[in-house]
Amino acid sequence: MYEVGGACVMTFTCWFNFLLQTTRLAQAARGHGCESRSTTNQNQTERMSTIRTLIGSVLLLLGILYVYFYAWRSPRSSKHPEPVQYPVAPPVGRLSAAVNHVFHLVAPDHLKYKQPSIVNGRTDVVTLTPWLAPVVWDGTFNPVLLDSIYQSKNITVAATVFAVGKYIRFLKKFLETAEPYFFVGFRVNIYVFTDHPKDVPRVQMAGGRKVVVRSVPSSNRWQEISARRMELIQNLIEEVHDSVDYIFCLDVDSEFHGRWGSESLGGLVAVIHPGYYRDDRGRFPYERRPESRAYVADGEGDFYYCGGAFGGLLQEVSLLAKTCDLNFKADAKEGIEAAWQEESHLNRYMWINKPSKILSPEYLWQDFKPRNPEVRIVRFSGVVKNYADIRPNV
Ligand code: UD2
């Protein structure tokens, strides 16, 4: 733009000089002749005509410059040069692209959204842990902004859900409610692990979303079903690591009631258990026997996290699942089963390996629990169930 403007000014300057020179030459030529009264009048007329031509030229050029700067060029491009965007290095493989996924957040240019405040926010809840991981509550994030950031990354999100034995009855509602609430607008694979593959309900799903069924053996012990999930999750991650970016592991006896989306993405993501989040840590049901590998000593532990919902980047969940599975099996060899099976091991793991994002109890409530005032929205909630009726053992 400036080059063209400069060229216009240069042209005008040359033209003006040329006209000035011509006028001076004509005057000089006339100065050598003998001046009669009539020639003086003629000279004056010529001078006036030259001045008129000059003024006309100046006005014409100013007109051209006005049209160029204010009418032809749009106001935005004349004030705001297009910023340079360095391309993000292309991923070599999905696992090696982890840093880009986590840290590099690109918002679309000119996206309009409510101005964020640095001084006003929620004051009724804690939104940051002492290790500076965000705690996601309603009102702490902008869903439109987050979705547009993560949609441009073209990610695939997986969810695992186990429906073994009589728990198959919960699957239909789980899948039906996941469709309008869980990562809407994203590519989603829901992996269903069941011993009743033929009873998996068909649920209409939007493009890019699918249910994948995996057969698993039945079991006579619910503790084993619950705990075996870590090993199967680990195996699944090995299998899908080239095509999936994030994974969430969810309890089947639950339903979605509100948005669960890109705000939940992070490296290692834990969900606060709805039953204990207002309690002193001395009351958390951690494994308290030192001989278990899930042991958490008195006076230790940050929060009590759910076994029914956790997730994050594939490599993070892989490490968690491997570690919990190994510790669970090593305990089993010594005849120990932690108080809350894999949930106890998960809590021990997250005490040492701090989650990088924490989801508030909005992300796993319990239907039987009256909602507390700080829980403005229940996004996912465990249904009321009769354990004696659905578990293979008591
Ligand atoms: C808690 C946890 C659960 C797990 C368990 C301890 C929450 C909300 N729930 O729930 O995740 O940590 O304590 O082991 O944090 N399952 C079957 N068939 C069975 C039994 C279990 O498929 O016969 C699967 C199913 O996906 C179920 C999950 O295992 O959702 C957990 O079992 P649960 O719901 O009976 O465990 P619960 O309510 O004690």
GROMACS .gro file of C-alpha atoms and ligand atoms in nm:
model
  433
    1MET     CA    1   0.000   0.000   0.000
    2TYR     CA    2   0.274   0.245   0.104
    3GLU     CA    3   0.472   0.169  -0.213
    4VAL     CA    4   0.175   0.263  -0.432
    5GLY     CA    5   0.106   0.579  -0.231
    6GLY     CA    6   0.476   0.674  -0.260
    7ALA     CA    7   0.467   0.620  -0.635
    8CYS     CA    8   0.167   0.855  -0.665
    9VAL     CA    9   0.347   1.130  -0.471
   10MET     CA   10   0.666   1.082  -0.680
   11THR     CA   11   0.468   1.108  -1.005
   12PHE     CA   12   0.295   1.420  -0.882
   13THR     CA   13   0.629   1.580  -0.780
   14CYS     CA   14   0.785   1.507  -1.123
   15TRP     CA   15   0.480   1.643  -1.302
   16PHE     CA   16   0.477   1.959  -1.089
   17ASN     CA   17   0.854   2.016  -1.155
   18PHE     CA   18   0.800   1.965  -1.526
   19LEU     CA   19   0.520   2.225  -1.538
   20LEU     CA   20   0.729   2.470  -1.331
   21GLN     CA   21   1.030   2.427  -1.562
   22THR     CA   22   0.814   2.480  -1.872
   23THR     CA   23   0.667   2.799  -1.726
   24ARG     CA   24   1.012   2.932  -1.632
   25LEU     CA   25   1.155   2.853  -1.981
   26ALA     CA   26   0.865   3.029  -2.148
   27GLN     CA   27   0.917   3.332  -1.925
   28ALA     CA   28   1.293   3.329  -1.993
   29ALA     CA   29   1.235   3.310  -2.370
   30ARG     CA   30   0.995   3.602  -2.353
   31GLY     CA   31   1.239   3.805  -2.134
   32HIS     CA   32   1.488   3.819  -2.429
   33GLY     CA   33   1.240   3.988  -2.673
   34CYS     CA   34   1.133   4.354  -2.676
   35GLU     CA   35   0.821   4.396  -2.467
   36SER     CA   36   0.536   4.596  -2.604
   37ARG     CA   37   0.210   4.656  -2.404
   38SER     CA   38   0.022   4.390  -2.604
   39THR     CA   39   0.296   4.128  -2.543
   40THR     CA   40   0.284   4.207  -2.167
   41ASN     CA   41  -0.092   4.141  -2.165
   42GLN     CA   42  -0.040   3.821  -2.361
   43ASN     CA   43   0.229   3.709  -2.110
   44GLN     CA   44  -0.002   3.777  -1.818
   45THR     CA   45  -0.279   3.573  -1.982
   46GLU     CA   46  -0.033   3.282  -2.042
   47ARG     CA   47   0.089   3.302  -1.679
   48MET     CA   48  -0.268   3.292  -1.549
   49SER     CA   49  -0.343   2.996  -1.772
   50THR     CA   50  -0.031   2.810  -1.643
   51ILE     CA   51  -0.132   2.880  -1.280
   52ARG     CA   52  -0.485   2.754  -1.353
   53THR     CA   53  -0.337   2.439  -1.512
   54LEU     CA   54  -0.116   2.390  -1.204
   55ILE     CA   55  -0.404   2.436  -0.958
   56GLY     CA   56  -0.621   2.203  -1.166
   57SER     CA   57  -0.346   1.940  -1.168
   58VAL     CA   58  -0.298   1.967  -0.791
   59LEU     CA   59  -0.672   1.927  -0.732
   60LEU     CA   60  -0.689   1.630  -0.971
   61LEU     CA   61  -0.399   1.458  -0.798
   62LEU     CA   62  -0.542   1.524  -0.452
   63GLY     CA   63  -0.865   1.367  -0.576
   64ILE     CA   64  -0.678   1.056  -0.697
   65LEU     CA   65  -0.493   1.028  -0.366
   66TYR     CA   66  -0.821   1.070  -0.171
   67VAL     CA   67  -0.991   0.795  -0.372
   68TYR     CA   68  -0.687   0.570  -0.328
   69PHE     CA   69  -0.646   0.611   0.049
   70TYR     CA   70  -1.001   0.647   0.175
   71ALA     CA   71  -1.237   0.490  -0.071
   72TRP     CA   72  -1.059   0.217  -0.262
   73ARG     CA   73  -0.859   0.068   0.027
   74SER     CA   74  -1.072  -0.083   0.307
   75PRO     CA   75  -1.031   0.090   0.646
   76ARG     CA   76  -0.911  -0.237   0.813
   77SER     CA   77  -0.633  -0.320   0.573
   78SER     CA   78  -0.513   0.038   0.563
   79LYS     CA   79  -0.472   0.044   0.946
   80HIS     CA   80  -0.382  -0.317   1.022
   81PRO     CA   81  -0.119  -0.506   0.826
   82GLU     CA   82  -0.188  -0.879   0.805
   83PRO     CA   83   0.011  -1.040   1.092
   84VAL     CA   84   0.259  -1.309   1.011
   85GLN     CA   85   0.175  -1.650   1.151
   86TYR     CA   86   0.464  -1.891   1.174
   87PRO     CA   87   0.345  -2.241   1.092
   88VAL     CA   88   0.347  -2.487   1.378
   89ALA     CA   89   0.585  -2.775   1.305
   90PRO     CA   90   0.389  -3.060   1.150
   91PRO     CA   91   0.353  -3.360   1.383
   92VAL     CA   92   0.579  -3.656   1.309
   93GLY     CA   93   0.334  -3.895   1.475
   94ARG     CA   94   0.041  -3.827   1.707
   95LEU     CA   95   0.238  -3.911   2.020
   96SER     CA   96   0.525  -3.678   1.933
   97ALA     CA   97   0.275  -3.394   1.864
   98ALA     CA   98   0.181  -3.382   2.232
   99VAL     CA   99   0.350  -3.050   2.303
  100ASN     CA  100   0.163  -2.877   2.022
  101HIS     CA  101  -0.167  -3.013   2.139
  102VAL     CA  102  -0.124  -2.906   2.496
  103PHE     CA  103   0.052  -2.573   2.476
  104HIS     CA  104  -0.014  -2.422   2.138
  105LEU     CA  105  -0.362  -2.272   2.137
  106VAL     CA  106  -0.458  -2.087   1.820
  107ALA     CA  107  -0.784  -1.892   1.816
  108PRO     CA  108  -0.944  -1.803   1.484
  109ASP     CA  109  -0.878  -1.442   1.379
  110HIS     CA  110  -1.170  -1.202   1.444
  111LEU     CA  111  -1.366  -1.443   1.664
  112LYS     CA  112  -1.605  -1.227   1.867
  113TYR     CA  113  -1.664  -1.326   2.229
  114LYS     CA  114  -1.727  -1.166   2.567
  115GLN     CA  115  -1.427  -0.980   2.702
  116PRO     CA  116  -1.260  -1.190   2.973
  117SER     CA  117  -1.201  -1.019   3.307
  118ILE     CA  118  -0.882  -1.046   3.507
  119VAL     CA  119  -1.040  -0.922   3.830
  120ASN     CA  120  -1.395  -1.058   3.832
  121GLY     CA  121  -1.472  -1.426   3.837
  122ARG     CA  122  -1.622  -1.696   4.054
  123THR     CA  123  -1.552  -1.639   4.421
  124ASP     CA  124  -1.765  -1.920   4.566
  125VAL     CA  125  -1.528  -2.196   4.452
  126VAL     CA  126  -1.156  -2.255   4.408
  127THR     CA  127  -1.058  -2.246   4.042
  128LEU     CA  128  -0.685  -2.317   4.071
  129THR     CA  129  -0.497  -2.583   4.265
  130PRO     CA  130  -0.179  -2.501   4.463
  131TRP     CA  131   0.020  -2.647   4.170
  132LEU     CA  132  -0.168  -2.411   3.937
  133ALA     CA  133  -0.388  -2.661   3.755
  134PRO     CA  134  -0.725  -2.513   3.656
  135VAL     CA  135  -1.035  -2.649   3.826
  136VAL     CA  136  -1.316  -2.638   3.573
  137TRP     CA  137  -1.643  -2.496   3.703
  138ASP     CA  138  -1.931  -2.347   3.513
  139GLY     CA  139  -1.849  -1.983   3.439
  140THR     CA  140  -1.471  -2.029   3.430
  141PHE     CA  141  -1.445  -2.094   3.056
  142ASN     CA  142  -1.585  -1.979   2.725
  143PRO     CA  143  -1.719  -2.282   2.533
  144VAL     CA  144  -1.730  -2.104   2.196
  145LEU     CA  145  -1.369  -1.993   2.223
  146LEU     CA  146  -1.246  -2.331   2.345
  147ASP     CA  147  -1.434  -2.525   2.078
  148SER     CA  148  -1.294  -2.308   1.801
  149ILE     CA  149  -0.941  -2.352   1.935
  150TYR     CA  150  -0.967  -2.732   1.958
  151GLN     CA  151  -1.172  -2.788   1.643
  152SER     CA  152  -0.890  -2.643   1.434
  153LYS     CA  153  -0.661  -2.911   1.579
  154ASN     CA  154  -0.874  -3.180   1.417
  155ILE     CA  155  -0.854  -3.403   1.724
  156THR     CA  156  -1.021  -3.736   1.796
  157VAL     CA  157  -1.154  -3.802   2.144
  158ALA     CA  158  -1.213  -4.156   2.272
  159ALA     CA  159  -1.431  -4.266   2.561
  160THR     CA  160  -1.422  -4.607   2.723
  161VAL     CA  161  -1.719  -4.757   2.898
  162PHE     CA  162  -1.759  -5.102   3.053
  163ALA     CA  163  -2.096  -5.276   3.050
  164VAL     CA  164  -2.036  -5.622   3.192
  165GLY     CA  165  -2.311  -5.849   3.325
  166LYS     CA  166  -2.625  -5.664   3.424
  167TYR     CA  167  -2.460  -5.326   3.373
  168ILE     CA  168  -2.548  -5.358   3.004
  169ARG     CA  169  -2.887  -5.212   3.098
  170PHE     CA  170  -2.727  -4.871   3.159
  171LEU     CA  171  -2.560  -4.851   2.820
  172LYS     CA  172  -2.853  -4.722   2.613
  173LYS     CA  173  -2.906  -4.408   2.821
  174PHE     CA  174  -2.533  -4.351   2.846
  175LEU     CA  175  -2.494  -4.356   2.466
  176GLU     CA  176  -2.813  -4.163   2.395
  177THR     CA  177  -2.718  -3.881   2.628
  178ALA     CA  178  -2.353  -3.876   2.513
  179GLU     CA  179  -2.471  -3.783   2.165
  180PRO     CA  180  -2.613  -3.436   2.245
  181TYR     CA  181  -2.362  -3.349   2.521
  182PHE     CA  182  -2.024  -3.523   2.495
  183PHE     CA  183  -1.781  -3.340   2.265
  184VAL     CA  184  -2.047  -3.229   2.022
  185GLY     CA  185  -1.892  -3.130   1.688
  186PHE     CA  186  -1.578  -3.342   1.746
  187ARG     CA  187  -1.470  -3.680   1.618
  188VAL     CA  188  -1.561  -3.923   1.897
  189ASN     CA  189  -1.508  -4.298   1.930
  190ILE     CA  190  -1.690  -4.465   2.217
  191TYR     CA  191  -1.534  -4.801   2.300
  192VAL     CA  192  -1.785  -5.031   2.470
  193PHE     CA  193  -1.635  -5.328   2.658
  194THR     CA  194  -1.899  -5.589   2.724
  195ASP     CA  195  -1.970  -5.958   2.761
  196HIS     CA  196  -2.306  -5.896   2.585
  197PRO     CA  197  -2.197  -5.762   2.244
  198LYS     CA  198  -2.528  -5.857   2.086
  199ASP     CA  199  -2.720  -5.644   2.336
  200VAL     CA  200  -2.537  -5.323   2.258
  201PRO     CA  201  -2.816  -5.083   2.155
  202ARG     CA  202  -2.802  -4.906   1.821
  203VAL     CA  203  -2.795  -4.535   1.878
  204GLN     CA  204  -2.815  -4.280   1.597
  205MET     CA  205  -2.488  -4.084   1.594
  206ALA     CA  206  -2.373  -3.777   1.402
  207GLY     CA  207  -2.104  -3.802   1.134
  208GLY     CA  208  -1.755  -3.861   1.270
  209ARG     CA  209  -1.889  -4.028   1.583
  210LYS     CA  210  -1.906  -4.403   1.635
  211VAL     CA  211  -1.946  -4.683   1.885
  212VAL     CA  212  -1.686  -4.960   1.875
  213VAL     CA  213  -1.775  -5.283   2.059
  214ARG     CA  214  -1.510  -5.501   2.227
  215SER     CA  215  -1.590  -5.838   2.381
  216VAL     CA  216  -1.461  -5.911   2.729
  217PRO     CA  217  -1.517  -6.215   2.951
  218SER     CA  218  -1.784  -6.212   3.222
  219SER     CA  219  -1.684  -6.218   3.586
  220ASN     CA  220  -1.829  -6.332   3.917
  221ARG     CA  221  -1.677  -6.044   4.109
  222TRP     CA  222  -1.767  -5.678   4.047
  223GLN     CA  223  -1.439  -5.575   4.209
  224GLU     CA  224  -1.254  -5.764   3.936
  225ILE     CA  225  -1.463  -5.606   3.657
  226SER     CA  226  -1.403  -5.260   3.793
  227ALA     CA  227  -1.032  -5.313   3.851
  228ARG     CA  228  -0.962  -5.496   3.524
  229ARG     CA  229  -1.056  -5.179   3.338
  230MET     CA  230  -0.706  -5.035   3.380
  231GLU     CA  231  -0.544  -5.323   3.193
  232LEU     CA  232  -0.798  -5.310   2.911
  233ILE     CA  233  -0.770  -4.932   2.881
  234GLN     CA  234  -0.394  -4.969   2.856
  235ASN     CA  235  -0.430  -5.230   2.579
  236LEU     CA  236  -0.674  -5.009   2.392
  237ILE     CA  237  -0.436  -4.713   2.406
  238GLU     CA  238  -0.157  -4.924   2.256
  239GLU     CA  239  -0.392  -5.012   1.974
  240VAL     CA  240  -0.539  -4.671   1.889
  241HIS     CA  241  -0.253  -4.433   1.966
  242ASP     CA  242  -0.213  -4.338   1.600
  243SER     CA  243  -0.571  -4.229   1.552
  244VAL     CA  244  -0.684  -4.092   1.889
  245ASP     CA  245  -0.558  -3.786   2.079
  246TYR     CA  246  -0.749  -3.776   2.408
  247ILE     CA  247  -0.929  -4.045   2.605
  248PHE     CA  248  -1.186  -4.036   2.887
  249CYS     CA  249  -1.273  -4.344   3.093
  250LEU     CA  250  -1.628  -4.331   3.224
  251ASP     CA  251  -1.866  -4.536   3.437
  252VAL     CA  252  -2.160  -4.677   3.240
  253ASP     CA  253  -2.419  -4.633   3.514
  254SER     CA  254  -2.422  -4.261   3.442
  255GLU     CA  255  -2.595  -4.015   3.208
  256PHE     CA  256  -2.503  -3.682   3.055
  257HIS     CA  257  -2.724  -3.384   3.141
  258GLY     CA  258  -2.512  -3.097   3.015
  259ARG     CA  259  -2.215  -3.007   2.802
  260TRP     CA  260  -1.893  -3.203   2.851
  261GLY     CA  261  -1.657  -3.068   2.589
  262SER     CA  262  -1.320  -2.919   2.500
  263GLU     CA  263  -1.292  -2.740   2.836
  264SER     CA  264  -1.214  -3.083   2.985
  265LEU     CA  265  -0.910  -3.145   2.764
  266GLY     CA  266  -0.572  -3.157   2.931
  267GLY     CA  267  -0.264  -3.370   2.994
  268LEU     CA  268  -0.385  -3.568   3.295
  269VAL     CA  269  -0.746  -3.494   3.385
  270ALA     CA  270  -0.905  -3.592   3.716
  271VAL     CA  271  -1.262  -3.544   3.837
  272ILE     CA  272  -1.340  -3.444   4.195
  273HIS     CA  273  -1.559  -3.704   4.366
  274PRO     CA  274  -1.899  -3.549   4.453
  275GLY     CA  275  -1.918  -3.730   4.785
  276TYR     CA  276  -1.619  -3.579   4.964
  277TYR     CA  277  -1.524  -3.247   4.811
  278ARG     CA  278  -1.630  -3.039   5.110
  279ASP     CA  279  -1.461  -3.271   5.361
  280ASP     CA  280  -1.134  -3.261   5.546
  281ARG     CA  281  -0.882  -3.499   5.385
  282GLY     CA  282  -0.881  -3.711   5.699
  283ARG     CA  283  -1.227  -3.829   5.593
  284PHE     CA  284  -1.131  -3.924   5.237
  285PRO     CA  285  -1.169  -4.300   5.179
  286TYR     CA  286  -0.808  -4.348   5.064
  287GLU     CA  287  -0.645  -4.683   5.117
  288ARG     CA  288  -0.504  -4.648   5.468
  289ARG     CA  289  -0.307  -4.973   5.505
  290PRO     CA  290   0.065  -4.909   5.451
  291GLU     CA  291   0.112  -5.256   5.305
  292SER     CA  292  -0.096  -5.162   5.000
  293ARG     CA  293   0.063  -4.983   4.709
  294ALA     CA  294  -0.239  -4.752   4.709
  295TYR     CA  295  -0.157  -4.629   5.061
  296VAL     CA  296  -0.203  -4.261   5.135
  297ALA     CA  297  -0.090  -4.158   5.484
  298ASP     CA  298  -0.286  -3.943   5.724
  299GLY     CA  299  -0.235  -3.576   5.656
  300GLU     CA  300  -0.152  -3.645   5.291
  301GLY     CA  301  -0.354  -3.623   4.968
  302ASP     CA  302  -0.497  -3.322   4.789
  303PHE     CA  303  -0.852  -3.412   4.687
  304TYR     CA  304  -1.054  -3.730   4.651
  305TYR     CA  305  -1.091  -3.816   4.285
  306CYS     CA  306  -1.346  -4.043   4.111
  307GLY     CA  307  -1.265  -4.378   3.962
  308GLY     CA  308  -1.575  -4.325   3.748
  309ALA     CA  309  -1.430  -4.051   3.527
  310PHE     CA  310  -1.074  -3.959   3.438
  311GLY     CA  311  -0.881  -3.898   3.120
  312GLY     CA  312  -0.643  -3.678   2.927
  313LEU     CA  313  -0.382  -3.720   2.660
  314LEU     CA  314  -0.328  -4.078   2.552
  315GLN     CA  315   0.027  -4.099   2.681
  316GLU     CA  316  -0.070  -3.963   3.023
  317VAL     CA  317  -0.365  -4.200   3.065
  318SER     CA  318  -0.145  -4.485   2.942
  319LEU     CA  319   0.105  -4.417   3.220
  320LEU     CA  320  -0.171  -4.391   3.479
  321ALA     CA  321  -0.342  -4.712   3.365
  322LYS     CA  322  -0.013  -4.907   3.350
  323THR     CA  323   0.093  -4.790   3.694
  324CYS     CA  324  -0.242  -4.857   3.861
  325ASP     CA  325  -0.269  -5.197   3.694
  326LEU     CA  326   0.083  -5.301   3.801
  327ASN     CA  327   0.025  -5.189   4.160
  328PHE     CA  328  -0.316  -5.351   4.177
  329LYS     CA  329  -0.171  -5.683   4.055
  330ALA     CA  330   0.131  -5.663   4.285
  331ASP     CA  331  -0.105  -5.602   4.579
  332ALA     CA  332  -0.324  -5.894   4.465
  333LYS     CA  333  -0.020  -6.126   4.469
  334GLU     CA  334   0.021  -6.037   4.836
  335GLY     CA  335  -0.348  -6.089   4.904
  336ILE     CA  336  -0.439  -5.719   4.932
  337GLU     CA  337  -0.722  -5.546   4.755
  338ALA     CA  338  -0.734  -5.169   4.808
  339ALA     CA  339  -1.041  -5.023   4.975
  340TRP     CA  340  -1.188  -4.890   4.648
  341GLN     CA  341  -0.995  -5.106   4.402
  342GLU     CA  342  -0.859  -4.907   4.107
  343GLU     CA  343  -1.008  -4.585   4.246
  344SER     CA  344  -0.771  -4.614   4.544
  345HIS     CA  345  -0.473  -4.672   4.314
  346LEU     CA  346  -0.581  -4.379   4.098
  347ASN     CA  347  -0.595  -4.155   4.403
  348ARG     CA  348  -0.250  -4.263   4.511
  349TYR     CA  349  -0.120  -4.203   4.156
  350MET     CA  350  -0.268  -3.853   4.138
  351TRP     CA  351  -0.124  -3.758   4.477
  352ILE     CA  352   0.223  -3.804   4.328
  353ASN     CA  353   0.151  -3.732   3.960
  354LYS     CA  354  -0.051  -3.412   3.987
  355PRO     CA  355  -0.330  -3.379   3.734
  356SER     CA  356  -0.285  -3.086   3.496
  357LYS     CA  357  -0.658  -3.021   3.487
  358ILE     CA  358  -0.927  -3.093   3.743
  359LEU     CA  359  -1.295  -3.117   3.664
  360SER     CA  360  -1.533  -3.002   3.936
  361PRO     CA  361  -1.809  -3.234   4.064
  362GLU     CA  362  -2.029  -3.095   3.784
  363TYR     CA  363  -1.855  -3.362   3.577
  364LEU     CA  364  -1.963  -3.651   3.798
  365TRP     CA  365  -2.250  -3.591   4.030
  366GLN     CA  366  -2.478  -3.855   4.182
  367ASP     CA  367  -2.852  -3.849   4.110
  368PHE     CA  368  -2.942  -3.929   4.471
  369LYS     CA  369  -2.748  -3.625   4.601
  370PRO     CA  370  -2.929  -3.291   4.630
  371ARG     CA  371  -2.737  -3.032   4.432
  372ASN     CA  372  -2.517  -2.793   4.634
  373PRO     CA  373  -2.539  -2.421   4.547
  374GLU     CA  374  -2.189  -2.406   4.394
  375VAL     CA  375  -2.289  -2.678   4.147
  376ARG     CA  376  -2.475  -2.461   3.896
  377ILE     CA  377  -2.501  -2.737   3.640
  378VAL     CA  378  -2.478  -3.115   3.653
  379ARG     CA  379  -2.310  -3.233   3.335
  380PHE     CA  380  -2.271  -3.605   3.408
  381SER     CA  381  -2.426  -3.799   3.693
  382GLY     CA  382  -2.440  -4.152   3.831
  383VAL     CA  383  -2.790  -4.301   3.827
  384VAL     CA  384  -2.951  -4.444   4.138
  385LYS     CA  385  -2.897  -4.820   4.136
  386ASN     CA  386  -2.970  -5.116   4.352
  387TYR     CA  387  -2.631  -5.282   4.399
  388ALA     CA  388  -2.783  -5.609   4.521
  389ASP     CA  389  -2.983  -5.630   4.200
  390ILE     CA  390  -2.709  -5.555   3.947
  391ARG     CA  391  -2.379  -5.679   4.086
  392PRO     CA  392  -2.273  -6.041   4.039
  393ASN     CA  393  -2.164  -6.057   4.405
  394VAL     CA  394  -2.215  -5.848   4.717
  395UD2     C1  395  -1.711  -4.636   4.245
  395UD2     C2  396  -1.656  -4.563   4.124
  395UD2     C3  397  -1.614  -4.664   4.021
  395UD2     C4  398  -1.511  -4.758   4.080
  395UD2     C5  399  -1.565  -4.822   4.206
  395UD2     C6  400  -1.461  -4.899   4.281
  395UD2     C7  401  -1.749  -4.345   4.081
  395UD2     C8  402  -1.872  -4.271   4.048
  395UD2     N1  403  -1.759  -4.479   4.077
  395UD2     O1  404  -1.835  -4.681   4.196
  395UD2     O2  405  -1.560  -4.602   3.907
  395UD2     O3  406  -1.392  -4.689   4.104
  395UD2     O4  407  -1.616  -4.727   4.296
  395UD2     O5  408  -1.430  -5.014   4.214
  395UD2     O6  409  -1.649  -4.289   4.106
  395UD2     N2  410  -1.903  -5.268   3.603
  395UD2     C9  411  -1.966  -5.353   3.516
  395UD2     N3  412  -2.027  -5.463   3.566
  395UD2    C10  413  -2.029  -5.494   3.698
  395UD2    C11  414  -1.966  -5.407   3.787
  395UD2    C12  415  -1.903  -5.293   3.738
  395UD2     O7  416  -1.968  -5.331   3.396
  395UD2     O8  417  -2.088  -5.596   3.737
  395UD2    C13  418  -1.834  -5.148   3.549
  395UD2    C14  419  -1.934  -5.042   3.509
  395UD2     O9  420  -1.883  -4.968   3.402
  395UD2    C15  421  -1.945  -4.956   3.631
  395UD2    C16  422  -1.801  -4.958   3.680
  395UD2    O10  423  -1.754  -5.090   3.650
  395UD2    O11  424  -1.992  -4.827   3.597
  395UD2    C17  425  -1.783  -4.929   3.829
  395UD2    O12  426  -1.860  -5.018   3.907
  395UD2     P1  427  -1.971  -4.967   4.005
  395UD2    O13  428  -2.048  -4.860   3.938
  395UD2    O14  429  -2.047  -5.080   4.058
  395UD2    O15  430  -1.883  -4.904   4.118
  395UD2     P2  431  -1.927  -4.800   4.232
  395UD2    O16  432  -2.067  -4.756   4.214
  395UD2    O17  433  -1.891  -4.857   4.363
   0.00000   0.00000   0.00000
